[in-house]
Amino acid sequence: MILDGIGDVYSSSGDFQKAVNYHKQSRILFSQAGEITLESLSIGTIVSIYRNFIGDYQQALIYIEEALALHRKAGDREQEASAFNQKGDIYIRQGNYQLALDAYNQALEIERLITKNPKAEARTLGNIALLYNFLGDNNLSISNYNQALNIYRKLNDKKQQARIFNYIGGVSQSNGKLDEAIESYNQALQLFNKEDYTSEIAIRWGLAKTYRDKNDYSKAFEAANRALELSEQYQNYFQETASIEIIGSIYLIKGDYKNALDNYTKAIKNYRKSGLLKKEAEILNTISIAYSSQKQYQQAIDILNEELKIRRFFKDIQGEADALYSIAKNQRKLKNLETALTNIDSAITIVQNIRSNVQNPDLRTSYFATVQNYYKFKINLLMELHKKDPSKGYNAQAIETSEASRARGLVELLTEARANIRKGANPELLAEEKRLQDLINAKEKLRFEIINSEKIRNPVLKANADKLQTEIDELLNQQKQLETKIRQSNPKYANLKYPQPLKLAQIQQQLDKDSLLLQYSLGEERSFLWVVSPTSLDTYELPKKSEIEKASINLFV
């Protein structure tokens, strides 16, 4: 008990590695004394520290397995089910969704057939519903939520019923089923405890966003303003700011840019006071959209540069790339083409070094489309520059960009198809590659959870976020060194995992004397054809993608 107490002191001071070491010593002593219950409590603390503070999910899973063995030995099936739920939560954090589902189903089987604990069963069903939501399977998500809802109805637990209806509303809204979402949110409003203002605010937010998406602005404002009134009444600073932000979003979609900017300006001041950097960056991005929509492109660029500083400060590399892309788009509108090219090059350099770990199929498709938009934009920009000055070789850069886009597309397709590209690669290097990536993902997830929430105001947690960043930087250096080893030991695997697109001269070297390569790039604004011979490159501007597709259909009908 004393060792656990010392561990708790170290946790309070932010020295989580020392804390976990003391809890491990305590666990050993409890094990030697045959104190199974106390040993399992120590293990639970160890799991929590690895999962929530150190960011080593693999170690957390090892100790959960030990906890499961203890619970089985003690015949404590309720704690066994709870451990399976914890296991599922960690697998979700890792992105191992099938393993998470297996763990949740094991918990569910115990809760249904052995302990017959309906509350625990409903909680696990909620976890499964959330998992299916991550995977983009909205029907299975709602089905599991409805099973949980039926249990809470039998238990006459109105608070949990309201919570589930709120979740169903969110899933329906994200799936575009707006009327169903509104019905669920209204059901939630009827059930929640009238003194639970926090829940009412969350439900009103959902209603406001759904009515906004339906373009029913009067009802959207009604719901958002009610949320604002409640948050002001109960002096909840964060919820007040979020309500103002939602009101701003309604004005923005409505096209009332003045009122949108007024509300976003209020919200951003509040987020700055709270130190919520990610929220500040997000609102700056939205403000830039309001300026750009009014053709005030320089104002948009100024705001985006503020966003860029923040993204770089807290090392949000995908956010940094998106901000650079937005800056480039606005610079193009101002005809600053070469400056726009510099910024889109920087954005592409960033995304070339990012490998998508998104598991949700819809989100993965969206992410892939975003990355491809970067390449399409750069191609258009280069061809615009080529038109202005054909002597500078911008058309050669354009076909090379098209090759880079195709190479990145191949990586994403192989990821999507779960293709086995590892055959023949050194298994030890692959294992180390996976270990490093898992640690980077886990520590980055934890760091973002701190810096993107009110946790950042806690000095201990803020210090932990800084420490996590230092650890991430070191892991990234190790990852780069490992990539070099992989390239040297298995060029075939490296070429698929880290493809190097061909330059124009390399493409021409591949062609026979009497051969031509025709390469197309179809775009939303216009399309391009490059005709490559061993000694020349000719380029042609073609109609936009939709017109070409229409003509192709007519040709074969």
XYZ file of C-alpha atoms in Angstrom:
557
model
C 0.000 0.000 0.000
C 2.892 2.374 0.827
C 4.515 1.713 -2.562
C 1.202 2.413 -4.319
C 0.987 5.659 -2.339
C 4.480 6.681 -3.461
C 3.472 5.830 -7.027
C 0.419 8.078 -6.709
C 2.645 10.939 -5.495
C 4.894 10.560 -8.547
C 1.803 10.493 -10.799
C 0.577 13.733 -9.204
C 3.941 15.359 -9.918
C 3.958 14.138 -13.528
C 6.767 11.581 -13.251
C 4.719 8.733 -14.671
C 7.610 6.365 -15.364
C 8.677 6.415 -11.709
C 5.028 6.087 -10.712
C 4.548 2.957 -12.787
C 7.764 1.455 -11.377
C 6.497 1.819 -7.797
C 3.117 0.335 -8.697
C 4.938 -2.621 -10.283
C 6.878 -3.195 -7.066
C 3.633 -3.006 -5.095
C 2.004 -5.499 -7.444
C 4.867 -7.993 -6.899
C 4.502 -7.769 -3.114
C 0.730 -8.279 -3.292
C 1.294 -11.275 -5.576
C 3.754 -12.831 -3.137
C 1.269 -12.303 -0.283
C -1.561 -13.901 -2.287
C -3.621 -10.667 -2.171
C -5.367 -11.105 -5.523
C -7.782 -8.178 -5.132
C -5.047 -5.700 -4.170
C -2.755 -7.061 -6.876
C -5.453 -6.536 -9.503
C -5.943 -2.941 -8.282
C -2.210 -2.272 -8.707
C -2.327 -3.762 -12.194
C -5.321 -1.563 -13.028
C -3.312 1.510 -12.040
C -0.356 0.341 -14.154
C -2.657 -0.124 -17.162
C -4.139 3.342 -16.643
C -0.711 5.012 -16.524
C 0.552 3.244 -19.653
C -2.680 3.993 -21.518
C -3.468 7.533 -20.370
C -0.081 9.102 -19.628
C 2.912 7.223 -21.054
C 1.209 6.178 -24.281
C 2.552 2.634 -24.452
C -0.494 0.607 -25.429
C 1.470 -2.597 -25.885
C 2.560 -2.551 -22.244
C -1.002 -1.722 -21.210
C -2.245 -4.782 -23.110
C 0.371 -7.015 -21.473
C -0.833 -5.989 -18.025
C -4.493 -6.338 -19.001
C -3.756 -9.954 -19.945
C -2.244 -10.440 -16.489
C -5.332 -8.831 -14.927
C -7.569 -11.197 -16.905
C -5.606 -14.186 -15.601
C -6.011 -12.922 -12.025
C -9.757 -12.350 -12.398
C -10.198 -15.863 -13.806
C -8.156 -17.310 -10.951
C -10.344 -15.467 -8.431
C -13.527 -16.391 -10.316
C -14.437 -12.692 -10.577
C -16.317 -12.694 -13.886
C -17.557 -9.092 -13.550
C -13.982 -7.800 -13.328
C -13.032 -10.116 -16.185
C -15.726 -8.517 -18.354
C -14.525 -5.069 -17.290
C -10.961 -5.983 -18.307
C -12.184 -7.115 -21.735
C -13.849 -3.715 -22.138
C -10.568 -1.985 -21.233
C -8.806 -4.210 -23.741
C -11.291 -3.153 -26.412
C -10.738 0.516 -25.587
C -6.981 0.159 -26.070
C -7.396 -1.700 -29.352
C -9.587 1.186 -30.564
C -6.850 3.649 -29.650
C -4.442 1.503 -31.682
C -6.854 1.339 -34.609
C -7.167 -2.462 -34.250
C -10.938 -2.417 -34.608
C -11.525 -6.121 -35.237
C -9.558 -7.026 -32.110
C -11.549 -4.386 -30.215
C -14.805 -5.947 -31.404
C -13.603 -9.402 -30.326
C -12.774 -8.074 -26.847
C -16.131 -6.321 -26.495
C -17.984 -9.447 -27.602
C -16.148 -11.490 -24.971
C -17.234 -8.956 -22.348
C -20.793 -9.056 -23.682
C -20.962 -12.847 -23.501
C -19.946 -12.808 -19.822
C -22.394 -10.014 -18.977
C -25.305 -11.700 -20.764
C -24.821 -15.346 -19.887
C -22.856 -15.473 -16.640
C -23.073 -12.333 -14.511
C -26.418 -11.319 -16.078
C -25.628 -7.669 -15.412
C -27.898 -5.589 -17.691
C -26.233 -2.241 -16.914
C -22.809 -3.609 -17.805
C -24.289 -5.245 -20.922
C -25.778 -1.913 -22.021
C -22.452 -0.134 -21.509
C -20.663 -2.727 -23.637
C -23.314 -2.428 -26.356
C -22.644 1.311 -26.317
C -18.931 0.623 -26.804
C -19.699 -1.655 -29.756
C -22.012 0.981 -31.240
C -19.253 3.581 -30.980
C -16.824 1.163 -32.627
C -19.136 0.629 -35.601
C -19.520 4.393 -35.853
C -15.711 4.679 -36.149
C -15.834 2.078 -38.915
C -18.526 4.028 -40.770
C -21.169 1.304 -40.377
C -23.983 3.554 -39.190
C -26.681 0.869 -39.366
C -24.832 -1.504 -37.033
C -23.947 1.419 -34.799
C -27.600 2.416 -34.393
C -28.650 -1.238 -34.019
C -26.342 -1.662 -31.004
C -27.422 1.661 -29.545
C -31.042 0.504 -29.828
C -30.219 -2.731 -27.977
C -28.665 -0.656 -25.187
C -31.705 1.632 -25.250
C -34.090 -1.287 -24.741
C -32.138 -2.372 -21.654
C -32.215 1.119 -20.165
C -35.969 1.267 -20.806
C -36.464 -1.945 -18.829
C -34.331 -0.465 -16.045
C -36.307 2.804 -16.266
C -32.986 4.664 -16.477
C -34.066 7.883 -18.203
C -30.670 9.541 -17.968
C -28.995 6.749 -19.943
C -31.900 6.630 -22.405
C -31.387 10.347 -23.080
C -27.658 9.792 -23.549
C -28.251 6.992 -26.064
C -30.825 9.036 -28.015
C -28.256 11.838 -28.190
C -25.668 9.415 -29.615
C -28.176 8.055 -32.150
C -28.909 11.632 -33.182
C -25.211 12.225 -33.804
C -24.833 9.084 -35.919
C -27.959 9.915 -37.945
C -26.800 13.488 -38.497
C -23.351 12.408 -39.714
C -25.057 9.977 -42.101
C -27.259 12.733 -43.557
C -30.474 11.357 -42.025
C -31.410 14.739 -40.635
C -35.088 14.129 -39.830
C -34.184 10.968 -37.900
C -31.484 12.913 -36.066
C -33.959 15.621 -35.049
C -36.412 12.997 -33.809
C -33.691 11.362 -31.681
C -32.497 14.666 -30.243
C -36.073 15.612 -29.322
C -36.537 12.233 -27.624
C -33.383 12.939 -25.642
C -34.700 16.352 -24.583
C -37.874 14.782 -23.214
C -35.963 12.250 -21.113
C -33.010 14.056 -19.590
C -33.021 15.373 -16.038
C -34.047 19.036 -16.203
C -31.287 19.901 -13.742
C -28.659 18.336 -16.004
C -27.911 21.494 -17.981
C -24.707 20.035 -19.479
C -26.663 17.298 -21.259
C -29.291 19.746 -22.486
C -26.592 21.971 -23.970
C -25.035 18.999 -25.811
C -28.442 17.997 -27.200
C -29.197 21.591 -28.261
C -25.860 21.680 -30.084
C -26.846 18.560 -32.010
C -30.210 20.076 -32.924
C -28.598 23.365 -33.973
C -26.117 21.628 -36.284
C -28.807 19.381 -37.774
C -31.210 22.250 -38.479
C -28.251 24.186 -39.909
C -27.511 21.307 -42.267
C -31.209 21.316 -43.286
C -30.929 25.065 -43.987
C -33.648 25.659 -41.383
C -31.802 28.603 -39.915
C -34.512 29.924 -37.581
C -34.714 26.604 -35.704
C -30.931 26.274 -35.792
C -30.562 29.685 -34.137
C -33.279 28.821 -31.615
C -31.434 25.678 -30.480
C -27.998 27.326 -30.447
C -29.212 30.404 -28.563
C -30.867 28.198 -25.930
C -27.532 26.388 -25.467
C -25.815 29.766 -25.135
C -28.351 30.970 -22.530
C -27.836 27.844 -20.422
C -24.044 28.003 -20.605
C -24.104 31.679 -19.573
C -26.601 30.963 -16.788
C -24.415 28.220 -15.320
C -21.177 30.057 -16.146
C -19.698 27.221 -18.188
C -17.030 29.083 -20.126
C -16.140 26.280 -22.520
C -19.762 25.479 -23.438
C -20.509 29.182 -23.853
C -17.656 29.494 -26.344
C -18.691 26.352 -28.238
C -22.268 27.704 -28.483
C -20.994 30.999 -29.920
C -18.922 29.014 -32.430
C -21.994 27.060 -33.566
C -23.960 30.306 -33.987
C -21.089 31.590 -36.136
C -21.237 28.449 -38.289
C -24.965 28.984 -38.921
C -24.344 32.556 -40.072
C -21.464 31.366 -42.276
C -23.538 28.735 -44.087
C -26.377 31.241 -44.394
C -23.950 33.621 -46.126
C -24.155 36.318 -43.432
C -20.409 36.817 -43.218
C -20.471 39.903 -40.970
C -22.371 38.144 -38.176
C -20.340 34.977 -38.748
C -17.106 36.921 -38.245
C -18.490 38.716 -35.177
C -19.303 35.395 -33.479
C -16.084 33.685 -34.524
C -14.090 36.650 -33.203
C -15.811 36.292 -29.801
C -15.177 32.538 -29.778
C -11.519 32.833 -30.693
C -10.868 35.310 -27.868
C -12.322 32.818 -25.399
C -10.335 29.883 -26.776
C -7.153 31.961 -26.560
C -7.841 32.673 -22.890
C -8.339 28.942 -22.303
C -5.160 28.005 -24.171
C -7.052 25.649 -26.518
C -4.704 25.941 -29.477
C -6.414 23.476 -31.793
C -9.799 25.182 -31.377
C -8.154 28.553 -32.015
C -6.548 27.198 -35.194
C -9.827 25.666 -36.383
C -11.706 28.944 -35.970
C -8.957 30.902 -37.712
C -9.369 28.506 -40.642
C -13.123 29.108 -40.679
C -12.618 32.892 -40.501
C -10.342 32.612 -43.540
C -13.174 30.863 -45.402
C -15.501 33.765 -44.563
C -12.976 36.258 -45.968
C -12.259 34.155 -49.047
C -15.999 33.782 -49.733
C -16.145 37.587 -49.890
C -13.127 37.646 -52.261
C -11.012 39.269 -49.540
C -8.124 36.963 -50.338
C -5.316 38.901 -48.648
C -7.275 39.032 -45.369
C -7.810 35.280 -45.699
C -4.063 34.748 -46.191
C -3.231 36.882 -43.148
C -5.593 34.808 -40.989
C -4.244 31.539 -42.427
C -0.693 32.593 -41.563
C -1.844 33.008 -37.950
C -3.332 29.517 -38.124
C -0.111 28.168 -39.627
C 1.975 29.502 -36.722
C -0.299 27.758 -34.233
C -0.324 24.454 -36.172
C 3.464 24.516 -36.279
C 3.714 25.450 -32.606
C 1.800 22.389 -31.419
C 3.141 20.252 -34.274
C -0.115 19.411 -36.021
C 1.536 18.400 -39.282
C -1.662 17.519 -41.165
C -3.211 20.814 -40.026
C -0.044 22.595 -41.170
C -0.345 21.013 -44.623
C -4.025 21.981 -44.899
C -3.238 25.582 -43.905
C -0.456 25.791 -46.524
C -2.857 24.424 -49.157
C -5.467 27.046 -48.225
C -2.831 29.806 -48.376
C -1.779 28.582 -51.828
C -5.392 28.634 -53.075
C -5.867 32.228 -51.934
C -2.511 33.290 -53.401
C -3.552 31.810 -56.730
C -6.691 33.958 -56.612
C -4.395 36.989 -56.224
C -2.303 35.725 -59.188
C 0.721 35.167 -56.925
C 1.399 31.900 -58.731
C 5.027 31.283 -57.787
C 4.354 32.011 -54.114
C 1.360 29.679 -54.303
C 3.652 27.020 -55.806
C 6.103 27.351 -52.906
C 3.313 26.795 -50.387
C 1.675 23.844 -52.148
C 5.143 22.272 -52.480
C 5.560 22.589 -48.706
C 2.130 21.031 -48.145
C 2.910 18.092 -50.444
C 6.303 17.530 -48.789
C 4.467 17.151 -45.489
C 1.827 14.703 -46.751
C 4.422 12.653 -48.620
C 5.927 11.886 -45.218
C 2.577 10.982 -43.672
C 1.114 7.516 -44.096
C -2.620 7.340 -43.531
C -3.537 5.383 -40.386
C -7.240 6.180 -40.735
C -9.363 3.030 -40.292
C -12.864 4.367 -41.020
C -13.445 3.654 -44.760
C -15.354 6.919 -45.300
C -12.705 8.972 -43.496
C -9.908 7.134 -45.321
C -11.570 7.931 -48.668
C -11.962 11.558 -47.596
C -8.310 11.724 -46.500
C -7.122 10.222 -49.794
C -9.260 12.722 -51.756
C -7.755 15.596 -49.758
C -4.196 14.498 -50.532
C -5.028 14.042 -54.216
C -6.502 17.563 -54.249
C -3.066 18.886 -53.291
C -1.512 17.211 -56.321
C -4.326 18.305 -58.672
C -3.968 21.885 -57.469
C -0.208 21.833 -58.045
C -0.662 20.402 -61.557
C -3.133 23.177 -62.439
C -0.794 25.783 -60.995
C 2.220 24.474 -62.921
C 0.300 24.376 -66.183
C -0.889 27.937 -65.555
C 2.738 28.973 -65.040
C 3.715 27.023 -68.180
C 1.173 29.003 -70.179
C 2.732 32.249 -68.903
C 6.319 31.129 -69.571
C 6.786 27.894 -71.590
C 10.584 28.149 -71.337
C 10.907 27.305 -67.631
C 9.938 23.633 -67.734
C 6.814 23.915 -65.616
C 5.109 21.321 -67.845
C 7.862 18.808 -66.961
C 7.247 19.497 -63.272
C 3.530 18.971 -63.912
C 3.941 15.445 -65.327
C 6.358 14.625 -62.495
C 3.695 15.797 -60.028
C 1.189 13.555 -61.796
C 3.605 10.634 -61.307
C 3.950 11.489 -57.609
C 0.165 11.560 -57.306
C -0.111 8.121 -58.880
C 2.619 6.737 -56.605
C 0.814 8.044 -53.535
C -2.424 6.610 -54.896
C -0.750 3.196 -55.211
C 0.323 3.301 -51.547
C -3.234 4.137 -50.455
C -4.727 1.404 -52.671
C -2.331 -1.187 -51.254
C -3.288 -0.057 -47.747
C -6.990 -0.242 -48.630
C -6.614 -3.728 -50.123
C -4.439 -4.897 -47.200
C -2.038 -6.210 -49.822
C 0.860 -8.332 -48.603
C 3.801 -6.211 -49.706
C 6.046 -7.485 -46.906
C 7.016 -10.782 -48.499
C 10.776 -11.213 -48.313
C 11.299 -8.250 -45.996
C 13.348 -8.653 -42.818
C 10.796 -9.650 -40.140
C 12.825 -8.027 -37.349
C 12.898 -4.696 -39.182
C 9.160 -4.963 -39.920
C 8.415 -5.682 -36.267
C 10.488 -2.669 -35.242
C 8.736 -0.545 -37.887
C 5.347 -1.501 -36.434
C 6.520 -0.968 -32.848
C 7.782 2.529 -33.602
C 4.642 3.498 -35.535
C 2.370 2.201 -32.763
C 4.292 4.193 -30.140
C 4.258 7.355 -32.266
C 0.512 7.043 -32.863
C -0.242 6.367 -29.189
C 1.893 9.201 -27.838
C 0.579 11.636 -30.454
C -3.009 10.700 -29.602
C -2.354 11.331 -25.903
C -0.580 14.610 -26.607
C -3.477 15.852 -28.722
C -5.987 14.837 -26.056
C -4.167 17.150 -23.648
C -3.476 20.151 -25.869
C -6.941 20.114 -27.474
C -8.914 20.191 -24.230
C -9.079 22.004 -20.925
C -6.452 19.510 -19.679
C -3.853 21.912 -21.088
C -4.591 24.227 -18.136
C -3.289 21.563 -15.737
C 0.485 22.210 -15.302
C 1.266 18.520 -14.732
C -0.594 17.416 -17.860
C 0.871 20.278 -19.901
C 4.366 19.179 -18.836
C 3.456 15.619 -19.832
C 2.360 16.861 -23.278
C 5.767 18.529 -23.715
C 7.516 15.338 -22.601
C 5.431 13.261 -25.014
C 6.462 15.590 -27.861
C 10.144 15.088 -27.010
C 9.606 11.318 -27.042
C 7.738 11.531 -30.373
C 10.598 13.512 -31.958
C 13.084 10.862 -30.835
C 10.862 8.063 -32.179
C 10.541 9.879 -35.522
C 14.336 10.048 -35.767
C 14.526 6.316 -35.066
C 11.862 5.749 -37.722
C 13.896 7.633 -40.354
C 16.997 5.591 -39.542
C 14.948 2.408 -39.767
C 13.520 3.430 -43.149
C 17.085 3.681 -44.479
C 17.844 0.157 -43.211
C 14.657 -1.189 -44.828
C 15.547 0.418 -48.167
C 18.992 -1.174 -48.037
C 17.857 -4.633 -46.931
C 14.761 -5.002 -49.117
C 14.461 -2.582 -52.058
C 11.281 -4.302 -53.343
C 9.360 -3.711 -50.102
C 10.807 -0.195 -49.781
C 9.769 0.705 -53.339
C 6.161 -0.221 -52.535
C 6.066 1.285 -49.040
C 8.120 4.389 -49.871
C 7.788 4.843 -53.669
C 10.109 7.234 -55.504
C 8.241 8.756 -58.498
C 10.075 8.984 -61.827
C 11.419 12.269 -63.156
C 10.767 13.212 -66.804
C 14.262 12.138 -67.903
C 13.768 8.730 -66.249
C 10.391 8.311 -67.982
C 11.978 9.138 -71.342
C 14.757 6.605 -70.754
C 12.102 3.887 -70.392
C 10.648 4.612 -73.854
C 11.697 2.930 -77.096
C 12.752 5.089 -80.017
C 9.360 4.749 -81.740
C 7.197 4.865 -78.583
C 5.050 7.599 -77.106
C 3.632 7.828 -73.601
C 0.239 9.497 -73.231
C -0.507 10.534 -69.663
C -3.757 12.195 -68.600
C -4.735 14.184 -65.542
C -8.465 14.783 -65.200
C -9.466 17.799 -63.109
C -12.567 19.634 -61.922
C -11.545 22.875 -63.693
C -9.725 21.435 -66.707
C -7.750 18.362 -67.714
C -4.339 17.843 -69.276
C -2.600 15.454 -71.641
C 1.166 15.033 -71.738
C 2.686 13.359 -74.797
C 6.169 12.077 -73.975
C 8.712 10.763 -76.470
C 12.348 9.826 -75.758
C 13.372 13.353 -76.751
C 10.337 15.617 -76.301
C 7.363 16.613 -74.155
C 4.187 18.144 -75.562
C 1.234 19.255 -73.445
C -2.431 19.809 -74.259
C -5.221 21.368 -72.249
C -8.463 19.363 -72.311
C -12.002 19.992 -71.018
C -12.821 19.377 -67.376
C -13.374 15.860 -66.060
C -17.196 15.974 -66.089
C -17.309 16.938 -69.777
C -14.853 14.185 -70.750
C -16.850 11.597 -68.779
C -20.087 12.736 -70.437
C -18.506 12.529 -73.898
C -17.136 9.054 -73.107
C -20.585 7.805 -72.085
C -22.156 9.238 -75.246
C -19.459 7.567 -77.355
C -20.345 4.085 -76.104
C -24.132 4.465 -75.908
